[in-house]
Short mmCIF file of N, CA and C in Angstrom, two decimals:
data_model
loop_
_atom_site.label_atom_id
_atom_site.label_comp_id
_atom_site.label_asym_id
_atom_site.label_seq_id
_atom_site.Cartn_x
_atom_site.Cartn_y
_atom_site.Cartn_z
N UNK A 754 0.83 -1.19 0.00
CA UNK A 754 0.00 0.00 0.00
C UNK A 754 0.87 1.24 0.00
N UNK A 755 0.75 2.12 -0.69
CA UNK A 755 1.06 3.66 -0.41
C UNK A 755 0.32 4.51 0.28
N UNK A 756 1.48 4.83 0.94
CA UNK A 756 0.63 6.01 2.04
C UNK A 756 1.16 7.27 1.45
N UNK A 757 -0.43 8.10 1.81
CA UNK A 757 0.49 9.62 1.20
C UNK A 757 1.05 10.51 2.33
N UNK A 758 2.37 11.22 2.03
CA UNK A 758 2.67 12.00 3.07
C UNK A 758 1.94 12.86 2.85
N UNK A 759 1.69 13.39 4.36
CA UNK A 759 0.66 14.90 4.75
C UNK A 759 2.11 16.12 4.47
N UNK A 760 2.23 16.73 4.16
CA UNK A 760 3.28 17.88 4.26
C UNK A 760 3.17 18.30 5.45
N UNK A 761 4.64 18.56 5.80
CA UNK A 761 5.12 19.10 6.94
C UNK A 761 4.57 20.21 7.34
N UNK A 762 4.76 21.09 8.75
CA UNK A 762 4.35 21.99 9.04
C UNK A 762 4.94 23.07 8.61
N UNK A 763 6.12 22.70 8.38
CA UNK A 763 7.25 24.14 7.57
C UNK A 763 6.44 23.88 6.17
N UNK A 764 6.40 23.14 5.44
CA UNK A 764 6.25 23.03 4.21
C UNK A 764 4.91 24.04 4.22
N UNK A 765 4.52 23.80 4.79
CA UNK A 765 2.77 24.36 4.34
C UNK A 765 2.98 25.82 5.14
N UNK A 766 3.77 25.93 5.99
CA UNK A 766 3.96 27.43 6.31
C UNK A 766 4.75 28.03 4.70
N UNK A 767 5.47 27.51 4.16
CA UNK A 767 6.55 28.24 3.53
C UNK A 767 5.22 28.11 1.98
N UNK A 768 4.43 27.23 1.99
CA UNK A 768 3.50 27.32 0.78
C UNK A 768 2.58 28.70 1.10
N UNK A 769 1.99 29.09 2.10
CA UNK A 769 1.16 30.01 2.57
C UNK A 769 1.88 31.25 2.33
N UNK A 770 3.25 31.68 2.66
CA UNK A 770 3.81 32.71 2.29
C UNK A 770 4.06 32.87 1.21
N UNK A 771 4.28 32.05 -0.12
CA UNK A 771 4.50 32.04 -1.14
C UNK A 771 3.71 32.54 -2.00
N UNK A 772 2.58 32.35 -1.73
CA UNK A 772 0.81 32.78 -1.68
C UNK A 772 1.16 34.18 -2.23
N UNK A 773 0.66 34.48 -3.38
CA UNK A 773 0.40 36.04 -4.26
C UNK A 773 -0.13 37.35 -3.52
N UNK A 774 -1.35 36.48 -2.88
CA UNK A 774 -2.14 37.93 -1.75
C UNK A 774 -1.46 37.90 -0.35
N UNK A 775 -0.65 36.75 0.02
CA UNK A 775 -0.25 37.45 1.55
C UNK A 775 1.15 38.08 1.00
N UNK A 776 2.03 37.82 0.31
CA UNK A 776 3.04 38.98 -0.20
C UNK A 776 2.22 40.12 -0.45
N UNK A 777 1.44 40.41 -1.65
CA UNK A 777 0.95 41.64 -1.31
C UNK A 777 0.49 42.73 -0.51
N UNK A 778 0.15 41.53 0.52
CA UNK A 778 -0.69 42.19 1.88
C UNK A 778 0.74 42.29 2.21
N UNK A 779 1.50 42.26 2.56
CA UNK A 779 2.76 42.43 3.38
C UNK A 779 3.26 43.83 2.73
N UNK A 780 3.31 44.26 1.30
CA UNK A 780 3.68 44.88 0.65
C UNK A 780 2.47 46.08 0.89
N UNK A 781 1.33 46.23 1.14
CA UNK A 781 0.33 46.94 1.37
C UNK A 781 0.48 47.59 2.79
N UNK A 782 0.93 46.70 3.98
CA UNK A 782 1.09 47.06 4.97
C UNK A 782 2.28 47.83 5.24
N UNK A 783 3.32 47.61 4.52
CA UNK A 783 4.63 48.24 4.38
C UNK A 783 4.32 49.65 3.59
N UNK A 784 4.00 49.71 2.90
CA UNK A 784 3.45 51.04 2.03
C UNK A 784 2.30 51.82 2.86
N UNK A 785 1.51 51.13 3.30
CA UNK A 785 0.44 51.95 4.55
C UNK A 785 0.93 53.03 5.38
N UNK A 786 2.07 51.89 6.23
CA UNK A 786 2.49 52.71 7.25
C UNK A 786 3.34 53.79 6.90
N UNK A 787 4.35 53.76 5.53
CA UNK A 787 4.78 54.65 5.30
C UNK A 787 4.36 56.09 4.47
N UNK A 788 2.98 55.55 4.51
CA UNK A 788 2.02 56.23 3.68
C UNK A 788 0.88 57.15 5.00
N UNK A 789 0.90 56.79 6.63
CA UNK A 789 0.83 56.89 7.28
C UNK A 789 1.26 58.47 7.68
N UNK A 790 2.61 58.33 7.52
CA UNK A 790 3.61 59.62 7.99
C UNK A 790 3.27 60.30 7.32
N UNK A 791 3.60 60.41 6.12
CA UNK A 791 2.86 61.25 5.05
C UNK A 791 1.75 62.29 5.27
N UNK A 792 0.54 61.47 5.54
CA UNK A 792 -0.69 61.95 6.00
C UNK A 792 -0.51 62.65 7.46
N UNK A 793 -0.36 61.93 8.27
CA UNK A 793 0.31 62.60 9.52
C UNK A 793 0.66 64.44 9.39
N UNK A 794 2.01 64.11 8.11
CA UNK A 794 2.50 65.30 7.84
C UNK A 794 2.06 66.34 7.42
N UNK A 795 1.37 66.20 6.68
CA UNK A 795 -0.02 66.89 5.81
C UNK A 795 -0.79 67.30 6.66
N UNK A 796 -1.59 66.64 7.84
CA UNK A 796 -2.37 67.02 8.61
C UNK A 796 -1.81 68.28 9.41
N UNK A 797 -0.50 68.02 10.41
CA UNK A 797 -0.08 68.59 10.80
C UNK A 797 0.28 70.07 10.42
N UNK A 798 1.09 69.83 9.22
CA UNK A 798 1.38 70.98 8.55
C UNK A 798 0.54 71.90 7.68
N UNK A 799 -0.48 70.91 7.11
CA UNK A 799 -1.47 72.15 6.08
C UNK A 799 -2.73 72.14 6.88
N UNK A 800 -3.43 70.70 7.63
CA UNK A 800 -4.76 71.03 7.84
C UNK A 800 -4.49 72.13 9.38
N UNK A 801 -3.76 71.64 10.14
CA UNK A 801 -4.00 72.35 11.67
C UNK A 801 -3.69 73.78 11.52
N UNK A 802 -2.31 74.16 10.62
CA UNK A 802 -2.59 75.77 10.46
C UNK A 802 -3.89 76.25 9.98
N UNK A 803 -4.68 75.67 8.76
CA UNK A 803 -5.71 76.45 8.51
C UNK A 803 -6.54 76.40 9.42
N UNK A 804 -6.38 75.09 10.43
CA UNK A 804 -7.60 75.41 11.44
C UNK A 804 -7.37 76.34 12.24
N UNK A 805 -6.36 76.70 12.41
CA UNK A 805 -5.55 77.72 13.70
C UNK A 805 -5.97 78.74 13.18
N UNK A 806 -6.06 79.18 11.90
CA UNK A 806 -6.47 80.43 11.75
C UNK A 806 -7.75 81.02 12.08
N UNK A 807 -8.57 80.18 12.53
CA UNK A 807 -9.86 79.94 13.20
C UNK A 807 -9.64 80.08 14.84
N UNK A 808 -8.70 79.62 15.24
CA UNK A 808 -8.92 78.83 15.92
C UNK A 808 -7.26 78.60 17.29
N UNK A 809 -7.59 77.58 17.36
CA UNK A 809 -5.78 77.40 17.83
C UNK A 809 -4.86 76.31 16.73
N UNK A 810 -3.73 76.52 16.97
CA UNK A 810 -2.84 75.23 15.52
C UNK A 810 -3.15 73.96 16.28
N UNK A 811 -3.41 73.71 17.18
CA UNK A 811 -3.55 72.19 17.61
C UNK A 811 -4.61 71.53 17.72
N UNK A 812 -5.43 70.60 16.71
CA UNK A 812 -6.60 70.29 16.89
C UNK A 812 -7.06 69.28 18.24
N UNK A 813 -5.43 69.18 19.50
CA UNK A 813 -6.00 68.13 20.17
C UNK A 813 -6.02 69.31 21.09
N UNK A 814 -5.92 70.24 21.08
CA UNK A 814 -6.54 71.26 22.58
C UNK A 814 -7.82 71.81 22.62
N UNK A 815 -9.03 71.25 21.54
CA UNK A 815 -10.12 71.39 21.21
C UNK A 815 -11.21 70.78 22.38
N UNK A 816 -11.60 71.45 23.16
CA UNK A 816 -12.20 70.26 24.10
C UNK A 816 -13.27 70.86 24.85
N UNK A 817 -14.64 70.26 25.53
CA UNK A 817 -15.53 70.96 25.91
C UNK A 817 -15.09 69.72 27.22
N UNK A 818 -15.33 70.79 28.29
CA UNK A 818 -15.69 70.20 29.87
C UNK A 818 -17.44 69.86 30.16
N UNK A 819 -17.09 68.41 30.20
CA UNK A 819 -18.55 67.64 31.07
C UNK A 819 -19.25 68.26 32.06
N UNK A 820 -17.79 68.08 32.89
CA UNK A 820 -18.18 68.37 34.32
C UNK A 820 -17.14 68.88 35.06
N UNK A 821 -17.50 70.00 35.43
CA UNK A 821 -16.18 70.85 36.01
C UNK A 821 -16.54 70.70 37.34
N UNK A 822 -15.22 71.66 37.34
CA UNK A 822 -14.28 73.02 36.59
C UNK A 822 -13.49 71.82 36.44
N UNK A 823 -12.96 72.24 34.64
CA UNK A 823 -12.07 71.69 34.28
C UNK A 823 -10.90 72.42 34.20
N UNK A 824 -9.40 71.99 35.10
CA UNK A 824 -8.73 72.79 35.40
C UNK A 824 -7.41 71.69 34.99
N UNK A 825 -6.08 72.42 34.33
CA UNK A 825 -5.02 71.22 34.27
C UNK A 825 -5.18 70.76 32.93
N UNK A 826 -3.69 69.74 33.58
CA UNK A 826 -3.56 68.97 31.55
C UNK A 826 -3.13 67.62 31.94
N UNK A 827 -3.19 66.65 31.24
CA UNK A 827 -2.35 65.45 31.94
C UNK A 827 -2.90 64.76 32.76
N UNK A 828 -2.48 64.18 34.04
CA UNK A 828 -2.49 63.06 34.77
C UNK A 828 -2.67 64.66 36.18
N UNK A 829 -2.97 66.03 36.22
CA UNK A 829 -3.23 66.88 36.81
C UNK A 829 -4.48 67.40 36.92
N UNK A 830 -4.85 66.57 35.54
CA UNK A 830 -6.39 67.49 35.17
C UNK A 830 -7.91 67.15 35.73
N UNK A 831 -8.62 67.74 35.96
CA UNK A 831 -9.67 67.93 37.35
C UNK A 831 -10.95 68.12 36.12
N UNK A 832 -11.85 67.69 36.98
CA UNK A 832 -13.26 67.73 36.23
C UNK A 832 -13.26 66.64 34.94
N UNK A 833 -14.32 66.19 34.26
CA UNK A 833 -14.47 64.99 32.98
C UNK A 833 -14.50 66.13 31.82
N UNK A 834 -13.60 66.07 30.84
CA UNK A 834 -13.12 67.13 29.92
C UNK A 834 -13.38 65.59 28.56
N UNK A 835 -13.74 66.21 27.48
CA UNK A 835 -14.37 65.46 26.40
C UNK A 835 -12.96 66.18 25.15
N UNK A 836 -12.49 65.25 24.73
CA UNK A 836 -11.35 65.65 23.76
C UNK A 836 -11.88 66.07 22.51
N UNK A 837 -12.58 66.77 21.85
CA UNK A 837 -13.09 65.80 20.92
C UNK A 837 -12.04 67.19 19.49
N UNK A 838 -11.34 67.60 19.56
CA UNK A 838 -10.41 68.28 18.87
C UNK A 838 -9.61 67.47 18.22
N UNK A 839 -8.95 65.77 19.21
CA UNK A 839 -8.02 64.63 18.86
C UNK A 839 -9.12 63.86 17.86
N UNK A 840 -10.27 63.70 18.13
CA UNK A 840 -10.97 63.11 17.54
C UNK A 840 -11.04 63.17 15.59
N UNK A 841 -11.40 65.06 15.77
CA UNK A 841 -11.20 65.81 14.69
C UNK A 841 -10.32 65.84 13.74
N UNK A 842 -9.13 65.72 14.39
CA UNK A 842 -7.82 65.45 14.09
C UNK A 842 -7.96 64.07 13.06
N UNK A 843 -8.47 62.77 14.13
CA UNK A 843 -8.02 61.80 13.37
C UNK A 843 -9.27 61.56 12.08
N UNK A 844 -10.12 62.17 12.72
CA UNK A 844 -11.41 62.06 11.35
C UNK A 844 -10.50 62.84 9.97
N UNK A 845 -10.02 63.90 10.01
CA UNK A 845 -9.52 64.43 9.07
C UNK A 845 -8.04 63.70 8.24
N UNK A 846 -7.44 63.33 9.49
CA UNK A 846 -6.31 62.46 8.79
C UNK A 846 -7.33 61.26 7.65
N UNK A 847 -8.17 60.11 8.68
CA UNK A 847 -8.80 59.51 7.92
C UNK A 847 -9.36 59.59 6.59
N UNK A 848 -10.18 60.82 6.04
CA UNK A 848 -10.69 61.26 5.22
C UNK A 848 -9.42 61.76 4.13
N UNK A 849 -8.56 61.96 4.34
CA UNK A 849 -7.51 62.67 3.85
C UNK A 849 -6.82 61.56 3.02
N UNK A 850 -6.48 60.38 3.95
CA UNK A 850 -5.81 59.01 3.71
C UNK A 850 -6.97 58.16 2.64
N UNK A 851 -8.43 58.55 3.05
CA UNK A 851 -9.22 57.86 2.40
C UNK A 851 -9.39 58.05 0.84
N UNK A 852 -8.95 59.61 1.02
CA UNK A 852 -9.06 60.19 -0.58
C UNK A 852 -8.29 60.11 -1.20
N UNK A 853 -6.82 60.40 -0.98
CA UNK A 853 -5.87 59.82 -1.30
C UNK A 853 -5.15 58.62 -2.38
N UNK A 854 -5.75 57.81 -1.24
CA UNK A 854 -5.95 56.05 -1.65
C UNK A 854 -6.80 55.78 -2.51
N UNK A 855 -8.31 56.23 -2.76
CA UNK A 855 -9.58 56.35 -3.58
C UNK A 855 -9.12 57.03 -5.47
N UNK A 856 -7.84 58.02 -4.75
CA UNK A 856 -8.02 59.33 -6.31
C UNK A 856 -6.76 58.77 -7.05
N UNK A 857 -5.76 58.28 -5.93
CA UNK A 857 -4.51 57.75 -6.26
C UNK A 857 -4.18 56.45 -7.05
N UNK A 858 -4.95 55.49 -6.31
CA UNK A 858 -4.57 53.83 -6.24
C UNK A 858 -5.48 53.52 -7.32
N UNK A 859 -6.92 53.37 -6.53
CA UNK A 859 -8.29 52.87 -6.21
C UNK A 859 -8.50 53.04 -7.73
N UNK A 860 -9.17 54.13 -8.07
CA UNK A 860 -9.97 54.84 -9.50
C UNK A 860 -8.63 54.67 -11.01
N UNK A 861 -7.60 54.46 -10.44
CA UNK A 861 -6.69 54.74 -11.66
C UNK A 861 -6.58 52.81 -11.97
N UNK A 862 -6.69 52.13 -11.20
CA UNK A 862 -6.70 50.73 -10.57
C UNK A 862 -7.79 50.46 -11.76
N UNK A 863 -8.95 50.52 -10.93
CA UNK A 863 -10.21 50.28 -11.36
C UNK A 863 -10.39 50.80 -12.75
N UNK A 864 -10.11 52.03 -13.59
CA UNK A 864 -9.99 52.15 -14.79
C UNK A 864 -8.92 51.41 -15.95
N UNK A 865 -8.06 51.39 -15.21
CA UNK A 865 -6.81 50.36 -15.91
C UNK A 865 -7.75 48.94 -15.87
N UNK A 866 -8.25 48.80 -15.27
CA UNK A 866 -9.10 46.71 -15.20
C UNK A 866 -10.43 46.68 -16.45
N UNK A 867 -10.64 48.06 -16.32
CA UNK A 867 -11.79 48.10 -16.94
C UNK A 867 -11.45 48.19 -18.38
N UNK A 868 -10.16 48.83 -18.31
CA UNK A 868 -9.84 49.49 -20.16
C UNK A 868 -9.38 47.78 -20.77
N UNK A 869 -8.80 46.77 -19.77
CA UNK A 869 -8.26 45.03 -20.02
C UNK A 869 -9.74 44.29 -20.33
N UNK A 870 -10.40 44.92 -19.59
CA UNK A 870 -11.98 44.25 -19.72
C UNK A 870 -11.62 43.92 -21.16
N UNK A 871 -12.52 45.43 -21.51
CA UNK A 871 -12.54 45.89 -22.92
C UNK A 871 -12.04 45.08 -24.14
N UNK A 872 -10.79 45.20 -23.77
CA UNK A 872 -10.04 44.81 -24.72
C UNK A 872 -9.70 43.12 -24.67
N UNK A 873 -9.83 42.55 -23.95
CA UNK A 873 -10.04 41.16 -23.79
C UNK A 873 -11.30 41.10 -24.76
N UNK A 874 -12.79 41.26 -24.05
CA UNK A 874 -13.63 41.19 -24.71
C UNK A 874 -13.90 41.41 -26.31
N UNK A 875 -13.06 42.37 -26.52
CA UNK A 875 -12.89 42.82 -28.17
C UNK A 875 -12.18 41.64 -29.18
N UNK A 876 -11.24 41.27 -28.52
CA UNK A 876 -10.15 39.96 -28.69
C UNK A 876 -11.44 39.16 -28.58
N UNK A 877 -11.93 38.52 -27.85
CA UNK A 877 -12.85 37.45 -27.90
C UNK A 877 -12.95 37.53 -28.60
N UNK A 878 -14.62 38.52 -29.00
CA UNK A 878 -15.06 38.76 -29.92
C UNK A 878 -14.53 38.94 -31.68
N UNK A 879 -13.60 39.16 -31.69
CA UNK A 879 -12.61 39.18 -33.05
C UNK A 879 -12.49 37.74 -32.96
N UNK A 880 -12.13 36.96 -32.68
CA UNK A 880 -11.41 35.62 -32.64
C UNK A 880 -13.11 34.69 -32.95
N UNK A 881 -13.94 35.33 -31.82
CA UNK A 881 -15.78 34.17 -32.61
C UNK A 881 -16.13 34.58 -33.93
N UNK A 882 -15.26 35.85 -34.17
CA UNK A 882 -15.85 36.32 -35.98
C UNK A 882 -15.11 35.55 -36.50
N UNK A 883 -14.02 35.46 -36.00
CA UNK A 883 -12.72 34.37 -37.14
C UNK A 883 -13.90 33.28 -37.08
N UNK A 884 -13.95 32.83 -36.20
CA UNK A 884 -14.73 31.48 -35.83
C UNK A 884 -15.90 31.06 -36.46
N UNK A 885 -16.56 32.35 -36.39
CA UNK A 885 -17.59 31.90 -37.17
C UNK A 885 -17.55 31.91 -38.56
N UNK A 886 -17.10 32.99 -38.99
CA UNK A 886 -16.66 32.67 -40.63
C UNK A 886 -15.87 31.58 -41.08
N UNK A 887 -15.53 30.83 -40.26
CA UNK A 887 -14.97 29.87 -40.42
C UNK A 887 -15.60 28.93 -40.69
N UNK A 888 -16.62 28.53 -39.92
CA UNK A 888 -17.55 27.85 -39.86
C UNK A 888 -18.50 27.54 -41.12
N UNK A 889 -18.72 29.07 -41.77
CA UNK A 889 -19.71 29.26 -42.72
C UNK A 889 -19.05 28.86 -43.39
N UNK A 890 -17.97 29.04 -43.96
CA UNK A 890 -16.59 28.80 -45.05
C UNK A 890 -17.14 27.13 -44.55
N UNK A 891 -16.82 26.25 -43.82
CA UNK A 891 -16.76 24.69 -44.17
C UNK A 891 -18.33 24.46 -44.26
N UNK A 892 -19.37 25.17 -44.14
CA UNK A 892 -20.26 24.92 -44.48
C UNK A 892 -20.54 24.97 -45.83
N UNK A 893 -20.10 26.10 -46.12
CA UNK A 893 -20.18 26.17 -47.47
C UNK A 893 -19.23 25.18 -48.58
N UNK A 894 -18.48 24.47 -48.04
CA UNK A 894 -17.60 23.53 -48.90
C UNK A 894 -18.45 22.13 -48.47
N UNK A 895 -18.85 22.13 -47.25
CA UNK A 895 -19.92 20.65 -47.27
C UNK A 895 -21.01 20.75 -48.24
N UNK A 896 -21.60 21.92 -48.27
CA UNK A 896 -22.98 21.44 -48.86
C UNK A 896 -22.65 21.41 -50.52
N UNK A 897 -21.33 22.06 -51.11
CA UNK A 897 -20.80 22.06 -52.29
C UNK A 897 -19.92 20.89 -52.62
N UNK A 898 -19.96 20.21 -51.44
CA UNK A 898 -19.52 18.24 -51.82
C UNK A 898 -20.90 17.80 -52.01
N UNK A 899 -21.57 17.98 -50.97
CA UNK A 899 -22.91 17.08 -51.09
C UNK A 899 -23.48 17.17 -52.49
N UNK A 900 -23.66 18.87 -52.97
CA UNK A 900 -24.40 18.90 -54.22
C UNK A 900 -23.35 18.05 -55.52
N UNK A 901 -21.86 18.03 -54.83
CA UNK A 901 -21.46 17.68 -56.02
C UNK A 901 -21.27 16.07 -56.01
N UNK A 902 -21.57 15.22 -55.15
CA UNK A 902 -22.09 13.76 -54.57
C UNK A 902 -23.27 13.48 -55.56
N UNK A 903 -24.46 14.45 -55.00
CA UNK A 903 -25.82 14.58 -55.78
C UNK A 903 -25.93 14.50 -57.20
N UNK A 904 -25.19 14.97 -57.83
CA UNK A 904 -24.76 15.32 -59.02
C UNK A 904 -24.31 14.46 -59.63
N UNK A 905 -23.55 13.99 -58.76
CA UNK A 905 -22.53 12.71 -59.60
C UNK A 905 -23.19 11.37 -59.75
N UNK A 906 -24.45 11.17 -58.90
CA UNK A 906 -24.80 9.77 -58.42
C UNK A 906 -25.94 9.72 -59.65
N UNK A 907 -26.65 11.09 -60.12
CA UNK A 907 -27.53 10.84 -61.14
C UNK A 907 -26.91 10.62 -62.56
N UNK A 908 -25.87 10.75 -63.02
CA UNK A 908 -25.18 10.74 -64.21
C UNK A 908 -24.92 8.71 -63.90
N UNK A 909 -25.56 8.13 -65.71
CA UNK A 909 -25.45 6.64 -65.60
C UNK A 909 -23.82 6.33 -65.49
#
């Protein structure tokens, strides 16, 4: 009898990494984070001045007190104080990163797949016209044996 080996546990680890989408994902996560700072930087530098001009440059000193007196900063600070300036902050990074990724990657992505569609489909389609004229072409040489079969069988 043959028995089949089960693959090893390395083996099937080292098959799983080899894997097309978890390299990518590795390559996505590596580009994220450095795509991360970026946004970070941006926030910092273009969105919080324009808010400052409103306002103050730091969107995390934005904050309404619950319940006072809210007095202090830190591990000093008195009364339930609601951050919600940090919040702001990260909604805007988010949206920023979201658009980014959407105007950058995403839409130029998604139009490049769509223009392969296309053109695959066109290729098909060219190749069933070969096909079918092809078709008609041996049709047309069968039924021009048959008639000439027909033809031949009535002559004594």
């Amino acid at each position: 009898m043959s028995e089949k080996k089960e693959p090893s546990v390395w083996e099937g680890f080292k098959a799983f990494l080899m894997r097309g989408n978890v390299i990518d994902l590795a390559v996505a996560v590596v580009i994220g984070a450095a795509f991360t700072n970026i946004v970070n930087s941006v926030v910092k530098g273009v969105i919080n001045p324009l808010v400052g001009a409103f306002g103050t440059q730091s969107l995390d000193s934005y904050s309404s007190c619950l319940k006072g007196p809210c007095t202090g900063t830190g591990d000093s600070a008195t009364g339930v104080r609601i951050l919600w300036g940090s919040v702001l902050g990260a909604t805007l990074t988010f949206l920023i990163t979201a658009a980014v990724v959407y105007f950058l990657m995403v839409l130029p992505m998604s139009k490049y797949l769509a223009r392969q569609e296309a053109r695959r489909k066109a290729k098909e389609g060219a190749e069933e016209v070969i096909e079918v004229s092809e078709l008609e072409v041996l049709k047309e040489i069968r039924d021009a044996l048959v008639a000439q079969r027909g033809s031949g069988h009535d002559r004594p």
